[in-house]
């Protein structure tokens, strides 16, 4: 077999009707799916009914996977840049040529900076064993996930309290009585299983308190909506804790046994009364007291959601941290209707998947972002991506010469793409591995087309939970173009770098067999239903056996790691000044039909994607002469500005404006997304290196924009 | 009327528009026609809380469908056995008379085939014992389908469950 031949799974081009179990790839939630294939063509996609939590459900994006697969507007061969970066001049290359080109550039980089001068980012999730192995095999510690623009703050907050990330706690919505959401927009930023469980719980009478300066659709499903001032949620939480402590509304037995630092907590919230927070958040003190009475009656079945996308403001880390502390105060840990602990297969006497990273030597170099060393508060397992861009620009603490963006588009996801481009332009090599033309891909030196999620198999994944499972993304059909699966791409690069042993597998089945060694599960079993549960039913750890992987074994309100970093475990609240006149905080979100920037070029999603509007409060719109439906200009202080129609509504806080994210793409070959709408990340001017020092994630919702009515703004063009 | 009911439980709907795509992929449609549609309005103020309204618009499968009467070729038909109103594509000449005739704007023009498509409750699926595409893959399960009266009304059940979830005044709740 030629080394560059596509490694197809047997039978993918067979005639007749087949059912394949796999995983969706239309966003990074990766729902389990059942695919019907007819004569080598995908005929139908639906949820995998063997996973009861999803049944046959899929979201709009998932269903539009068919339109994605049979669309030609995606990279079809490897491409190597001809003209200046971003100019869109490309030549087609064979896989051999593109991979050799990459290997040569990597060798140059290693010569100049060492292996540590190579970095890679992806969107996290259950397949990172592959990308981490690739980076580690090259001798670099610099693997990054996308959490600088997503969950970094909540991840690191959970780590500082529990010793594990927030993914170690699974919300048991089914049995909860009250769910508190801080802008976690469950029914629009969709995870199908979560949205399903949420709506079922609401139908069963679960109360929902939703906190957000804007009333999202989730707010419209809640029992209580608090329209807080932007970026003030930490003040709210300090006051809730004040009141919980004062009303003695917490689980004293649980706290006495499993929580340390209560004195520190009492001190931190001594003066943060309901009245104190009122001027910061706008939530009436009386309402806050009533809320605390309610949760006192409903605990332990009360869940404070610590957040998902938490790259918001510079105290977002403490919002997540206090939300998690409230869960501990409710005594809801490992209790039905609370936060259940995610279990490994070992918990049930089974064995975890064998890791690919075990095949490569450990790297002892410090990370370029200081995560785990200079910045002990940041988890070195995920890093903080903005700091790799800083290093590209400054060469400090050391230089970065090569960067792989694997199915990740920082020029859409991170604030201020102009600033990011300036950093990327210093690189010796920028590679985008993707199934579509991303903004970052267009700026790259090489685009390697990955086969779509229906055309490739991935490494197996393990998802820990109340019941841990192994999941499989199997290859469903043969690739339509000259693309390859990621495991093959990384293997081929490593082979050219003399690191063959790291991923020395000829077929995906061979790789899977390595992963499954000793687990008692076979590839054939995995293929039967696409998922294999490692326990028959969830077990709860008896309370007396609870122990957390922190230095003290307890939930640590006062954290040594934070102390070492020179950070308070609970910082004093920093009050926010209200923007006035034509200035507003800019908030963004996504609709249920789009996954960030990656959906708008899909023929069916492009059709139903909502038209972007700029939400603003009538009290602020009126003095600016703006009426509902007027066209307004929005500017973030840079050279970029956009035009949007104003949606004047009192369901948004007067200090903010709001728009949808995922629009304003510039790649000419993605014709449906091209030029449609306004890119909020380009309005986040000068904010690439503005981040929460404790959690590390970007402070995106501190962005200030200026709004003005466009001359003859009401007129149609 | 058709013997079926396609029920939309608005309270359980999140207007994610997945049904629109499920429908289109079952009929192999590109951009343009939307045999079913979720229309959203709001937020509005209901007792101080924000609330949105979601209206689901498939075909009503009328007793005496004006689209069938308007069709000059007999392409638009009503099935005798269950009342489903559908287009037989091979007979459709794309004259759009049905589009003009329907009071609800249900029949859709498909630019790819230059013919009309419409909601037929996915009769291809129903005839082999499956549910319509929109119902099968609905995210929350707010859509349900079946012979009228055989499909439980989610509103009754939900109301009862919510009544039970509310603690009675002055009585300690049992857990």
Tab-separated table of C-alpha atoms in Angstrom, chain B residues 52-118:
chain	number	residue	atom	x	y	z
B	52	UNK	CA	-41.857	33.632	23.567
B	53	UNK	CA	-44.532	32.164	21.348
B	54	UNK	CA	-43.705	29.432	18.866
B	55	UNK	CA	-46.111	28.425	16.125
B	56	UNK	CA	-45.537	25.227	14.150
B	57	UNK	CA	-46.880	25.313	10.602
B	58	UNK	CA	-46.993	22.012	8.726
B	59	UNK	CA	-49.972	21.196	6.446
B	60	UNK	CA	-53.411	20.900	8.039
B	61	UNK	CA	-54.480	18.207	5.552
B	62	UNK	CA	-57.915	19.805	5.050
B	63	UNK	CA	-61.162	17.930	4.643
B	64	UNK	CA	-61.802	19.635	1.312
B	65	UNK	CA	-58.351	20.897	0.316
B	66	UNK	CA	-58.391	23.926	-1.951
B	67	UNK	CA	-54.973	22.947	-3.294
B	68	UNK	CA	-56.427	19.676	-4.619
B	69	UNK	CA	-59.307	21.540	-6.268
B	70	UNK	CA	-56.938	24.091	-7.781
B	71	UNK	CA	-54.555	21.538	-9.281
B	72	UNK	CA	-55.187	21.217	-13.029
B	73	UNK	CA	-53.333	17.941	-13.513
B	74	UNK	CA	-54.405	15.807	-10.614
B	75	UNK	CA	-50.915	15.923	-9.087
B	76	UNK	CA	-52.285	17.226	-5.792
B	77	UNK	CA	-54.259	14.433	-4.235
B	78	UNK	CA	-55.855	13.274	-1.030
B	79	UNK	CA	-55.386	9.691	0.081
B	80	UNK	CA	-58.658	7.934	0.632
B	81	UNK	CA	-57.341	5.626	3.342
B	82	UNK	CA	-56.139	8.303	5.736
B	83	UNK	CA	-56.799	11.760	4.264
B	84	UNK	CA	-53.128	12.706	3.717
B	85	UNK	CA	-52.841	15.455	1.089
B	86	UNK	CA	-49.787	15.004	-1.119
B	87	UNK	CA	-48.283	15.885	-4.493
B	88	UNK	CA	-47.535	13.208	-7.013
B	89	UNK	CA	-44.408	14.731	-8.415
B	90	UNK	CA	-44.584	13.017	-11.824
B	91	UNK	CA	-47.892	14.792	-12.530
B	92	UNK	CA	-46.900	18.229	-11.234
B	93	UNK	CA	-46.246	20.798	-13.958
B	94	UNK	CA	-45.137	23.509	-11.533
B	95	UNK	CA	-48.037	25.868	-12.355
B	96	UNK	CA	-48.262	27.018	-8.707
B	97	UNK	CA	-52.089	27.019	-8.664
B	98	UNK	CA	-52.003	25.120	-5.361
B	99	UNK	CA	-49.638	27.685	-3.859
B	100	UNK	CA	-52.086	30.430	-4.764
B	101	UNK	CA	-55.080	28.459	-3.532
B	102	UNK	CA	-53.893	27.363	-0.090
B	103	UNK	CA	-55.058	29.791	2.605
B	104	UNK	CA	-52.108	28.854	4.850
B	105	UNK	CA	-49.220	29.085	2.372
B	106	UNK	CA	-48.389	25.407	2.782
B	107	UNK	CA	-47.375	24.175	-0.711
B	108	UNK	CA	-43.786	25.133	-1.502
B	109	UNK	CA	-41.986	25.807	-4.743
B	110	UNK	CA	-38.835	23.763	-5.238
B	111	UNK	CA	-36.470	25.576	-7.618
B	112	UNK	CA	-34.363	22.430	-8.051
B	113	UNK	CA	-37.181	20.405	-9.635
B	114	UNK	CA	-39.382	23.342	-10.688
B	115	UNK	CA	-42.282	21.556	-9.025
B	116	UNK	CA	-44.270	21.814	-5.831
B	117	UNK	CA	-43.479	19.989	-2.597
B	118	UNK	CA	-45.517	19.928	0.582
